[in-house]
Every structure is written in C-alpha cells, then in structure tokens.
mmCIF file of C-alpha atoms in Angstrom:
data_model
loop_
_atom_site.group_PDB
_atom_site.id
_atom_site.type_symbol
_atom_site.label_atom_id
_atom_site.label_comp_id
_atom_site.label_asym_id
_atom_site.label_seq_id
_atom_site.Cartn_x
_atom_site.Cartn_y
_atom_site.Cartn_z
ATOM 1 C CA MET S 1 24.398 -2.401 106.461
ATOM 2 C CA ARG S 2 22.075 -5.315 106.569
ATOM 3 C CA PRO S 3 21.542 -7.065 103.239
ATOM 4 C CA GLN S 4 17.750 -6.806 103.543
ATOM 5 C CA LEU S 5 17.856 -3.040 104.167
ATOM 6 C CA LYS S 6 20.248 -2.576 101.286
ATOM 7 C CA ASN S 7 17.965 -4.483 98.931
ATOM 8 C CA ARG S 8 14.954 -2.454 100.067
ATOM 9 C CA LEU S 9 16.812 0.820 99.457
ATOM 10 C CA LEU S 10 17.853 -0.319 95.979
ATOM 11 C CA LEU S 11 14.292 -1.398 95.239
ATOM 12 C CA PHE S 12 12.970 1.943 96.477
ATOM 13 C CA ALA S 13 15.508 3.873 94.379
ATOM 14 C CA GLY S 14 14.616 1.843 91.302
ATOM 15 C CA ALA S 15 10.919 2.458 91.872
ATOM 16 C CA MET S 16 11.580 6.203 92.194
ATOM 17 C CA VAL S 17 13.541 6.280 88.937
ATOM 18 C CA LEU S 18 10.865 4.271 87.140
ATOM 19 C CA GLY S 19 8.136 6.529 88.542
ATOM 20 C CA ALA S 20 10.056 9.615 87.407
ATOM 21 C CA LEU S 21 10.359 8.201 83.881
ATOM 22 C CA VAL S 22 6.643 7.403 83.754
ATOM 23 C CA ALA S 23 5.800 10.887 85.030
ATOM 24 C CA TRP S 24 8.093 12.480 82.427
ATOM 25 C CA VAL S 25 6.519 10.495 79.589
ATOM 26 C CA PHE S 26 3.053 11.471 80.802
ATOM 27 C CA TYR S 27 4.074 15.131 81.021
ATOM 28 C CA VAL S 28 5.541 15.151 77.520
ATOM 29 C CA GLN S 29 2.462 13.454 76.052
ATOM 30 C CA ALA S 30 0.001 15.686 77.900
ATOM 31 C CA PHE S 31 1.703 19.081 77.852
ATOM 32 C CA GLY S 32 4.239 18.760 75.036
ATOM 33 C CA PRO S 33 1.813 19.925 72.311
ATOM 34 C CA ILE S 34 0.889 22.937 74.436
ATOM 35 C CA HIS S 35 4.513 24.029 74.740
ATOM 36 C CA GLN S 36 5.077 23.309 71.070
ATOM 37 C CA GLY S 37 2.042 25.410 70.219
ATOM 38 C CA LYS S 38 3.410 28.268 72.298
ATOM 39 C CA ARG S 39 6.712 28.075 70.452
ATOM 40 C CA MET S 40 4.942 28.031 67.091
ATOM 41 C CA ARG S 41 2.926 31.095 68.065
ATOM 42 C CA VAL S 42 6.198 32.846 68.879
ATOM 43 C CA TRP S 43 7.537 32.116 65.388
ATOM 44 C CA VAL S 44 4.270 33.213 63.780
ATOM 45 C CA HIS S 45 4.343 36.475 65.749
ATOM 46 C CA GLN S 46 7.945 36.969 64.687
ATOM 47 C CA LEU S 47 6.791 37.104 61.060
ATOM 48 C CA HIS S 48 4.973 40.326 62.017
ATOM 49 C CA ALA S 49 8.166 41.966 63.281
ATOM 50 C CA GLU S 50 9.763 44.961 61.599
ATOM 51 C CA ASN S 51 13.284 43.624 62.122
ATOM 52 C CA GLN S 52 14.435 41.766 58.998
ATOM 53 C CA PRO S 53 16.786 39.314 60.814
ATOM 54 C CA GLN S 54 13.879 38.202 63.022
ATOM 55 C CA ILE S 55 11.652 37.734 59.973
ATOM 56 C CA THR S 56 14.341 35.723 58.177
ATOM 57 C CA GLU S 57 14.876 33.552 61.260
ATOM 58 C CA ALA S 58 11.148 32.780 61.518
ATOM 59 C CA GLN S 59 10.924 31.962 57.805
ATOM 60 C CA ASN S 60 13.908 29.612 58.090
ATOM 61 C CA VAL S 61 12.222 27.829 61.003
ATOM 62 C CA PHE S 62 9.064 27.191 58.966
ATOM 63 C CA LEU S 63 11.138 26.100 55.969
ATOM 64 C CA SER S 64 12.932 23.551 58.148
ATOM 65 C CA LEU S 65 9.625 22.300 59.608
ATOM 66 C CA ARG S 66 8.103 21.885 56.112
ATOM 67 C CA GLU S 67 4.651 20.196 56.361
ATOM 68 C CA ALA S 68 4.600 20.410 60.176
ATOM 69 C CA GLY S 69 4.554 24.208 60.177
ATOM 70 C CA VAL S 70 2.089 24.689 57.311
ATOM 71 C CA PRO S 71 -1.117 24.566 59.467
ATOM 72 C CA TRP S 72 0.154 27.509 61.508
ATOM 73 C CA LEU S 73 0.879 29.520 58.382
ATOM 74 C CA ALA S 74 -2.542 28.657 56.957
ATOM 75 C CA ARG S 75 -4.265 29.694 60.185
ATOM 76 C CA GLU S 76 -2.565 33.077 60.049
ATOM 77 C CA LEU S 77 -3.548 33.588 56.395
ATOM 78 C CA GLU S 78 -7.199 32.928 57.240
ATOM 79 C CA ARG S 79 -7.131 35.599 59.930
ATOM 80 C CA GLY S 80 -8.876 38.812 58.831
ATOM 81 C CA GLU S 81 -6.644 41.763 58.042
ATOM 82 C CA GLY S 82 -6.092 43.882 61.135
ATOM 83 C CA SER S 83 -8.016 41.441 63.319
ATOM 84 C CA GLY S 84 -8.042 41.933 67.053
ATOM 85 C CA PRO S 85 -6.250 40.000 69.806
ATOM 86 C CA THR S 86 -7.129 36.372 70.409
ATOM 87 C CA SER S 87 -5.446 35.582 73.748
ATOM 88 C CA TRP S 88 -5.674 37.269 77.162
ATOM 89 C CA ILE S 89 -2.015 38.342 76.861
ATOM 90 C CA GLU S 90 -2.712 40.091 73.551
ATOM 91 C CA LYS S 91 -5.800 41.744 75.058
ATOM 92 C CA ALA S 92 -3.762 42.969 78.037
ATOM 93 C CA LEU S 93 -1.132 44.435 75.709
ATOM 94 C CA THR S 94 -3.765 46.623 74.048
ATOM 95 C CA TYR S 95 -3.694 48.837 77.172
ATOM 96 C CA PHE S 96 -0.004 49.628 76.669
ATOM 97 C CA PRO S 97 1.264 52.557 74.542
ATOM 98 C CA ARG S 98 1.226 51.859 70.812
ATOM 99 C CA ARG S 99 5.026 51.901 70.523
ATOM 100 C CA LEU S 100 5.447 49.177 73.140
ATOM 101 C CA ARG S 101 2.439 47.271 71.834
ATOM 102 C CA SER S 102 3.913 47.154 68.319
ATOM 103 C CA GLU S 103 7.151 45.735 69.733
ATOM 104 C CA TRP S 104 5.571 43.083 71.965
ATOM 105 C CA SER S 105 2.442 42.146 70.043
ATOM 106 C CA PRO S 106 2.437 43.505 66.481
ATOM 107 C CA GLU S 107 -0.795 43.883 64.542
ATOM 108 C CA LEU S 108 -2.028 40.445 63.590
ATOM 109 C CA GLY S 109 -3.380 39.592 60.154
ATOM 110 C CA SER S 110 -1.572 42.545 58.549
ATOM 111 C CA ALA S 111 -0.900 42.520 54.809
ATOM 112 C CA PRO S 112 2.930 42.696 55.151
ATOM 113 C CA ALA S 113 2.929 39.689 57.491
ATOM 114 C CA LYS S 114 0.687 37.717 55.133
ATOM 115 C CA ALA S 115 3.017 38.610 52.268
ATOM 116 C CA ARG S 116 5.935 37.134 54.240
ATOM 117 C CA ILE S 117 3.907 33.997 54.897
ATOM 118 C CA LEU S 118 3.147 33.705 51.179
ATOM 119 C CA GLU S 119 6.860 34.111 50.430
ATOM 120 C CA THR S 120 7.517 31.180 52.757
ATOM 121 C CA ILE S 121 4.826 29.086 51.046
ATOM 122 C CA VAL S 122 6.349 29.838 47.631
ATOM 123 C CA LYS S 123 9.662 28.460 48.913
ATOM 124 C CA LEU S 124 7.960 25.429 50.470
ATOM 125 C CA GLY S 125 6.296 24.555 47.152
ATOM 126 C CA PRO S 126 4.270 21.306 47.088
ATOM 127 C CA ALA S 127 5.032 20.755 50.792
ATOM 128 C CA ALA S 128 2.495 23.512 51.548
ATOM 129 C CA ALA S 129 -0.351 21.762 49.701
ATOM 130 C CA SER S 130 -2.593 21.753 52.782
ATOM 131 C CA ALA S 131 -2.481 25.571 52.850
ATOM 132 C CA ALA S 132 -4.033 25.939 49.368
ATOM 133 C CA PRO S 133 -7.548 26.923 50.637
ATOM 134 C CA ALA S 134 -6.052 29.527 52.978
ATOM 135 C CA VAL S 135 -3.859 30.943 50.205
ATOM 136 C CA ALA S 136 -6.895 31.161 47.907
ATOM 137 C CA THR S 137 -8.595 33.553 50.349
ATOM 138 C CA CYS S 138 -5.801 36.063 49.644
ATOM 139 C CA LEU S 139 -6.794 36.163 45.958
ATOM 140 C CA TYR S 140 -9.747 38.347 46.952
ATOM 141 C CA SER S 141 -7.717 40.807 49.034
ATOM 142 C CA ARG S 142 -7.755 44.511 48.185
ATOM 143 C CA ASN S 143 -3.974 44.574 48.537
ATOM 144 C CA TYR S 144 -2.470 44.178 45.047
ATOM 145 C CA ARG S 145 0.836 42.727 46.279
ATOM 146 C CA LEU S 146 -0.997 40.182 48.401
ATOM 147 C CA THR S 147 -3.193 38.959 45.539
ATOM 148 C CA SER S 148 -0.205 38.717 43.193
ATOM 149 C CA MET S 149 1.796 36.688 45.686
ATOM 150 C CA ALA S 150 -1.218 34.449 46.346
ATOM 151 C CA GLY S 151 -1.297 33.550 42.645
ATOM 152 C CA GLU S 152 2.432 32.808 42.717
ATOM 153 C CA ALA S 153 2.050 30.704 45.866
ATOM 154 C CA LEU S 154 -0.779 28.634 44.372
ATOM 155 C CA GLY S 155 1.318 28.065 41.272
ATOM 156 C CA SER S 156 4.207 26.795 43.393
ATOM 157 C CA ILE S 157 1.940 24.463 45.402
ATOM 158 C CA GLY S 158 1.161 22.443 42.288
ATOM 159 C CA PRO S 159 -1.814 20.186 41.439
ATOM 160 C CA ALA S 160 -3.271 20.555 44.950
ATOM 161 C CA ALA S 161 -4.162 24.155 44.057
ATOM 162 C CA VAL S 162 -6.421 23.185 41.134
ATOM 163 C CA PRO S 163 -9.682 22.775 43.166
ATOM 164 C CA VAL S 164 -9.349 26.207 44.802
ATOM 165 C CA LEU S 165 -8.566 27.955 41.509
ATOM 166 C CA ARG S 166 -11.845 26.961 39.866
ATOM 167 C CA PRO S 167 -14.073 29.320 41.950
ATOM 168 C CA ALA S 168 -11.586 32.171 41.479
ATOM 169 C CA LEU S 169 -11.729 31.820 37.679
ATOM 170 C CA HIS S 170 -15.522 32.270 37.816
ATOM 171 C CA SER S 171 -15.348 35.105 40.337
ATOM 172 C CA THR S 172 -16.712 38.573 39.599
ATOM 173 C CA ASN S 173 -13.527 39.968 41.169
ATOM 174 C CA HIS S 174 -11.290 40.963 38.258
ATOM 175 C CA GLN S 175 -8.067 40.847 40.289
ATOM 176 C CA ALA S 176 -8.904 37.381 41.614
ATOM 177 C CA ARG S 177 -9.424 36.122 38.047
ATOM 178 C CA VAL S 178 -6.139 37.656 36.892
ATOM 179 C CA ASN S 179 -4.084 36.072 39.659
ATOM 180 C CA ALA S 180 -5.875 32.740 39.327
ATOM 181 C CA LEU S 181 -4.814 32.758 35.676
ATOM 182 C CA ASN S 182 -1.249 33.543 36.738
ATOM 183 C CA ALA S 183 -1.361 30.536 39.048
ATOM 184 C CA ALA S 184 -2.755 28.344 36.257
ATOM 185 C CA ARG S 185 0.099 29.454 33.991
ATOM 186 C CA LEU S 186 2.654 28.414 36.631
ATOM 187 C CA LEU S 187 0.955 25.019 36.933
ATOM 188 C CA HIS S 188 1.696 24.308 33.239
ATOM 189 C CA THR S 189 0.040 21.066 32.065
ATOM 190 C CA ASN S 190 -1.373 20.403 35.551
ATOM 191 C CA SER S 191 -3.983 23.069 34.840
ATOM 192 C CA ALA S 192 -5.356 21.203 31.799
ATOM 193 C CA VAL S 193 -8.381 20.136 33.867
ATOM 194 C CA LEU S 194 -9.166 23.842 34.313
ATOM 195 C CA LEU S 195 -9.437 24.449 30.564
ATOM 196 C CA PRO S 196 -13.265 24.959 30.571
ATOM 197 C CA ASP S 197 -12.955 27.399 33.477
ATOM 198 C CA ILE S 198 -10.107 29.254 31.763
ATOM 199 C CA LEU S 199 -12.205 29.654 28.616
ATOM 200 C CA ALA S 200 -15.113 30.862 30.764
ATOM 201 C CA ALA S 201 -12.862 33.579 32.202
ATOM 202 C CA TYR S 202 -11.867 34.443 28.633
ATOM 203 C CA ALA S 203 -15.522 34.912 27.691
ATOM 204 C CA ILE S 204 -16.431 36.886 30.835
ATOM 205 C CA ASP S 205 -13.670 39.492 30.815
ATOM 206 C CA SER S 206 -11.960 40.742 27.660
ATOM 207 C CA ASN S 207 -9.256 42.402 29.789
ATOM 208 C CA VAL S 208 -7.800 39.026 30.781
ATOM 209 C CA ARG S 209 -7.461 37.726 27.216
ATOM 210 C CA PRO S 210 -3.648 38.126 26.985
ATOM 211 C CA ARG S 211 -3.245 36.240 30.269
ATOM 212 C CA VAL S 212 -5.558 33.484 29.057
ATOM 213 C CA ALA S 213 -3.445 33.242 25.919
ATOM 214 C CA LEU S 214 -0.327 32.808 28.060
ATOM 215 C CA VAL S 215 -2.035 30.040 30.031
ATOM 216 C CA LEU S 216 -3.071 28.284 26.831
ATOM 217 C CA SER S 217 0.526 28.500 25.589
ATOM 218 C CA THR S 218 1.632 26.316 28.521
ATOM 219 C CA LEU S 219 -1.086 23.712 27.896
ATOM 220 C CA SER S 220 0.127 22.479 24.526
ATOM 221 C CA PRO S 221 -0.947 20.028 23.178
ATOM 222 C CA HIS S 222 -4.005 19.921 25.490
ATOM 223 C CA ALA S 223 -5.266 23.295 24.228
ATOM 224 C CA ASP S 224 -4.596 22.781 20.505
ATOM 225 C CA HIS S 225 -8.240 21.944 19.801
ATOM 226 C CA VAL S 226 -9.188 25.282 21.396
ATOM 227 C CA LEU S 227 -6.552 27.462 19.728
ATOM 228 C CA LEU S 228 -7.138 26.276 16.161
ATOM 229 C CA PRO S 229 -10.738 27.616 15.894
ATOM 230 C CA LEU S 230 -9.670 30.863 17.591
ATOM 231 C CA LEU S 231 -6.876 31.316 15.065
ATOM 232 C CA THR S 232 -9.229 30.978 12.101
ATOM 233 C CA THR S 233 -11.968 33.283 13.399
ATOM 234 C CA ASN S 234 -12.813 36.556 11.660
ATOM 235 C CA ASP S 235 -12.349 38.507 14.893
ATOM 236 C CA VAL S 236 -8.824 39.920 14.577
ATOM 237 C CA ALA S 237 -8.448 40.459 18.336
ATOM 238 C CA VAL S 238 -9.354 36.844 19.124
ATOM 239 C CA ALA S 239 -7.122 35.500 16.343
ATOM 240 C CA ALA S 240 -4.274 37.673 17.644
ATOM 241 C CA ASP S 241 -4.733 36.159 21.118
ATOM 242 C CA ALA S 242 -4.428 32.663 19.652
ATOM 243 C CA ALA S 243 -1.331 33.656 17.677
ATOM 244 C CA TYR S 244 0.082 35.246 20.831
ATOM 245 C CA ALA S 245 -0.382 31.946 22.675
ATOM 246 C CA LEU S 246 1.391 30.033 19.908
ATOM 247 C CA ALA S 247 4.183 32.619 19.860
ATOM 248 C CA HIS S 248 4.844 31.869 23.545
ATOM 249 C CA SER S 249 4.533 28.077 23.223
ATOM 250 C CA ARG S 250 7.695 26.017 23.364
ATOM 251 C CA VAL S 251 6.400 23.620 20.713
ATOM 252 C CA VAL S 252 3.813 24.367 18.033
ATOM 253 C CA SER S 253 2.060 21.451 16.353
ATOM 254 C CA SER S 254 2.377 21.075 12.596
ATOM 255 C CA ASN S 255 -1.441 21.239 12.428
ATOM 256 C CA PHE S 256 -1.189 25.010 12.875
ATOM 257 C CA VAL S 257 1.387 25.558 10.123
ATOM 258 C CA PRO S 258 -1.025 25.782 7.117
ATOM 259 C CA VAL S 259 -3.223 28.297 8.949
ATOM 260 C CA LEU S 260 -0.188 30.328 10.040
ATOM 261 C CA ILE S 261 1.215 30.373 6.506
ATOM 262 C CA ASP S 262 -2.107 31.670 5.172
ATOM 263 C CA SER S 263 -2.036 34.452 7.796
ATOM 264 C CA ARG S 264 1.454 35.760 6.940
ATOM 265 C CA ASN S 265 0.190 38.693 4.881
ATOM 266 C CA HIS S 266 -2.390 39.954 7.366
ATOM 267 C CA PRO S 267 -2.514 43.790 7.402
ATOM 268 C CA ASP S 268 -2.339 43.987 11.213
ATOM 269 C CA ILE S 269 1.374 44.244 12.104
ATOM 270 C CA LYS S 270 1.041 42.901 15.647
ATOM 271 C CA PHE S 271 -0.943 39.875 14.509
ATOM 272 C CA ARG S 272 1.511 39.279 11.664
ATOM 273 C CA ARG S 273 4.465 39.316 14.070
ATOM 274 C CA TYR S 274 2.789 36.790 16.373
ATOM 275 C CA VAL S 275 2.195 34.579 13.329
ATOM 276 C CA TYR S 276 5.868 34.651 12.375
ATOM 277 C CA LEU S 277 6.952 34.001 15.970
ATOM 278 C CA ALA S 278 4.615 31.001 16.029
ATOM 279 C CA LEU S 279 6.213 29.813 12.778
ATOM 280 C CA CYS S 280 9.616 30.175 14.472
ATOM 281 C CA ASN S 281 8.422 27.819 17.208
ATOM 282 C CA ALA S 282 7.011 25.376 14.645
ATOM 283 C CA ALA S 283 10.062 25.474 12.367
ATOM 284 C CA ALA S 284 11.949 22.722 14.205
ATOM 285 C CA GLY S 285 9.369 20.122 13.220
ATOM 286 C CA SER S 286 8.030 21.535 9.950
ATOM 287 C CA ARG S 287 9.894 22.236 6.704
ATOM 288 C CA PRO S 288 7.054 24.427 5.313
ATOM 289 C CA ALA S 289 7.383 26.602 8.415
ATOM 290 C CA ARG S 290 11.115 27.012 7.771
ATOM 291 C CA HIS S 291 10.448 28.048 4.173
ATOM 292 C CA ALA S 292 7.802 30.511 5.391
ATOM 293 C CA LEU S 293 10.471 32.187 7.531
ATOM 294 C CA LEU S 294 12.417 32.936 4.349
ATOM 295 C CA ASP S 295 9.400 34.881 3.089
ATOM 296 C CA GLY S 296 9.436 36.801 6.359
ATOM 297 C CA LEU S 297 12.793 38.288 5.351
ATOM 298 C CA GLU S 298 10.896 40.279 2.699
ATOM 299 C CA ASP S 299 8.301 41.598 5.158
ATOM 300 C CA PRO S 300 8.275 45.430 5.340
ATOM 301 C CA ASN S 301 8.401 45.333 9.160
ATOM 302 C CA VAL S 302 11.981 45.378 10.492
ATOM 303 C CA THR S 303 11.071 43.557 13.720
ATOM 304 C CA ILE S 304 9.577 40.653 11.776
ATOM 305 C CA GLN S 305 12.683 40.504 9.581
ATOM 306 C CA LEU S 306 14.856 40.365 12.693
ATOM 307 C CA ASP S 307 12.756 37.577 14.240
ATOM 308 C CA CYS S 308 12.998 35.506 11.069
ATOM 309 C CA ILE S 309 16.773 35.972 10.757
ATOM 310 C CA HIS S 310 17.281 34.906 14.372
ATOM 311 C CA ALA S 311 15.126 31.833 13.754
ATOM 312 C CA LEU S 312 16.981 30.917 10.539
ATOM 313 C CA SER S 313 20.281 30.932 12.415
ATOM 314 C CA MET S 314 19.020 27.739 14.073
ATOM 315 C CA PHE S 315 18.624 26.041 10.669
ATOM 316 C CA PRO S 316 21.962 26.442 8.833
ATOM 317 C CA ARG S 317 20.952 24.110 6.002
ATOM 318 C CA GLU S 318 17.908 26.124 4.909
ATOM 319 C CA ALA S 319 19.805 29.380 5.432
ATOM 320 C CA GLY S 320 22.732 28.134 3.328
ATOM 321 C CA ASP S 321 20.415 27.083 0.482
ATOM 322 C CA ASN S 322 18.892 30.590 0.437
ATOM 323 C CA LEU S 323 21.976 32.691 1.114
ATOM 324 C CA ASP S 324 20.947 35.219 -1.540
ATOM 325 C CA LYS S 325 18.076 36.335 0.724
ATOM 326 C CA ILE S 326 20.381 36.896 3.707
ATOM 327 C CA THR S 327 23.427 38.601 2.169
ATOM 328 C CA PRO S 328 21.582 41.903 1.390
ATOM 329 C CA PHE S 329 21.326 42.529 5.145
ATOM 330 C CA LEU S 330 25.137 42.545 5.437
ATOM 331 C CA SER S 331 25.248 45.945 3.731
ATOM 332 C CA LEU S 332 23.155 47.595 6.470
ATOM 333 C CA ASP S 333 25.856 49.269 8.574
ATOM 334 C CA ASN S 334 25.329 49.533 12.354
ATOM 335 C CA SER S 335 22.017 47.718 12.122
ATOM 336 C CA PRO S 336 20.700 44.836 14.259
ATOM 337 C CA LEU S 337 19.776 43.140 10.986
ATOM 338 C CA GLN S 338 23.440 43.191 9.928
ATOM 339 C CA VAL S 339 24.515 41.633 13.243
ATOM 340 C CA ALA S 340 21.816 38.950 12.962
ATOM 341 C CA ALA S 341 22.839 38.197 9.369
ATOM 342 C CA LEU S 342 26.464 37.774 10.497
ATOM 343 C CA HIS S 343 25.259 35.281 13.123
ATOM 344 C CA VAL S 344 23.483 33.324 10.395
ATOM 345 C CA ILE S 345 26.610 33.296 8.198
ATOM 346 C CA ARG S 346 28.659 32.102 11.171
ATOM 347 C CA ALA S 347 26.076 29.384 11.894
ATOM 348 C CA ILE S 348 26.213 28.239 8.274
ATOM 349 C CA GLY S 349 30.000 27.968 8.491
ATOM 350 C CA THR S 350 30.166 26.153 11.832
ATOM 351 C CA GLY S 351 26.876 24.287 11.801
ATOM 352 C CA ALA S 352 26.178 25.578 15.317
ATOM 353 C CA ALA S 353 22.801 26.967 16.317
ATOM 354 C CA PRO S 354 22.595 29.979 18.664
ATOM 355 C CA ALA S 355 19.831 30.364 21.230
ATOM 356 C CA ARG S 356 16.276 30.602 19.930
ATOM 357 C CA ALA S 357 14.707 33.998 19.367
ATOM 358 C CA LYS S 358 12.894 35.552 22.315
ATOM 359 C CA VAL S 359 9.361 36.929 22.046
#
C-alpha cells in the first residue's frame, strides 16, 4: 500500500473516532438528563408499589442518592392526593382494567406512597433539607399517619425546618399545630427561635398544653424565663404544665429549686409528683433539692415515695446520712418500695449510682 494512502486512511480513521467521541459527549450532555429523569420517575413510581421488596429497593436508591434524589421526593409530596395522570403514558393506562392499571401505573399522590417518602426523608435527615416546604404541606393532610410522619420528618431535617414550622404553629388546624410541636420537640435547642410561636400555640389551644410543655423541656435553659412565671401562677393547670416540663428536662436550673420546694405540699397529687420529679432532675446540682427529696419519703403518695427513693440512690452520701428515713421501707414485703430501698442500701455500700428515675 502506498504510504500516502495509508496516511490518509489513518487520518480518516482518527477523524471518525474523534467525531464519534464528540457526538457521544454531545448526546450525554443533551439527552443524559432526560434518561436520568426517566429512571428517577421509575424509582418514584416504585414507591407506589404494593410489593415490599420493590418499595425497599426504591427507598435504598434514594438513600444512596442523598441530596440528588430529594427534589424528586419533594415533587411527589407536593402532588395532590389521588391526583390524575401527568404523562401521555399514564393517561393511556387509564383505559386499561383497574387491576392492570394498578400494576403498571399505581395511583399517584396516594397517602401510603407519601408515607413511604416521608420514611425515606426521616432516614435522610439533614440531607433532605430542601424538601422541608414540601414536607410541611403534609402537616395539613386529613390522614393522621401522614401528618404524624410529617412532624417526625421535619424534626429529622433539623434547623432548615424552622421557617416552615412557624406558619403551622399559628394554623387553625389543630392536627397541624400538634405535629408542628412534635417537630419542634425533636429539634431540641434549634427550635429556640420558635419560642414566641410555641407560646402563641399554647395560648390558642389548651389541648396542646402538654405537648408545649414537652417542647419547653427540651429548650432549657432558653425557656427558663418562660417557665418560672408559669410555675408561680395561681392557675393550677398552667403551673402543672410548667412542672411537667421541668420533670421531663434533663437539667433543671437551681433558680427553680426554691419555688419547687415551696410547692411540695400542694394538694393536687399530679402537680406534686411533677414537682418532686423536677427536684430529682435538679438534685445533681443543688443540695437543697437533695434534702427536699428526703421529705418526699414522708409523702402519703406511694408513687412519689418511689420516685424519691430512686433519685436518692444516685446520691449515696445524702442517703447514708439519712439512713433512718430509708430503713422503714425494708420491712414492706413484696413491695416496689422495698426493692428500691435495697437498691439505695447497695448504692450506699458500693458508692455506685444506678440509672436515673424515669418519668
């Protein structure tokens, strides 16, 4: 073969290869997103399936995609429940029998599918921050499971959910307020900026007061200036809510101890128990609170006595100095008080502290 012809053939082959590469790059850039979108729609549709392995597979795909798959999940959450078909294929499938239609193109925007999407968002956590507005729309759903899971999902998203929770706390929809408060509780101290809105929900609806108290219990010390006036009010129900919040707080400031000590002898048993539980939480940092627990051993309510004994087992020194108040419980055969007293005696002997008392 002539050298010139050979060189021309090599040049032509190289040009063909280069042209093929350029064409491939152009194709990927131009049509790649379309194919990717089709694949994403397949995974979204698979979340509507009735076969659990298919659902699990689709959820695992979105969990592996993390932020990249969140817009598709958010778009599906914003779709109205039971909404109609959106593509010509889905419209064509509506002419098929219902059994086949449910297999090929299940009902879009259904509550079970949205619940699965919310489950996926809960697992994604802060990675699904961009879906917060779409998740907030589910707070107003008539489906109880959907609204509950929306609150859990917003709580898992983190600080990005704070702006969308504010309108829900002022909503006239009771269920939306309840689940927004649940989300605020899961946000812990990140929801401190929502404190005025939380108190507004407390004033609007008396039925959400226990949930507001739980939220306030997670905001310590940010909510201390709110809880102290509530604890000293003459309204027993409001004071009980404040005591309930302190009873569920991990740490109670020593500023509350004098007020709690003055409330030990309140005639309302439920309020009195919350007071003693709050003193249990404050006992680690306050000696007066530890001494107040010794007075709780003489309370006529058995549950309060049990709470105080469990709390004293964490403070062997104070319990050992006041052993005469604990030993009478050892004579109560087959009683939880006897078992708790034995734990205290064991703690005094070993210096070990068992787990803190549960509310």
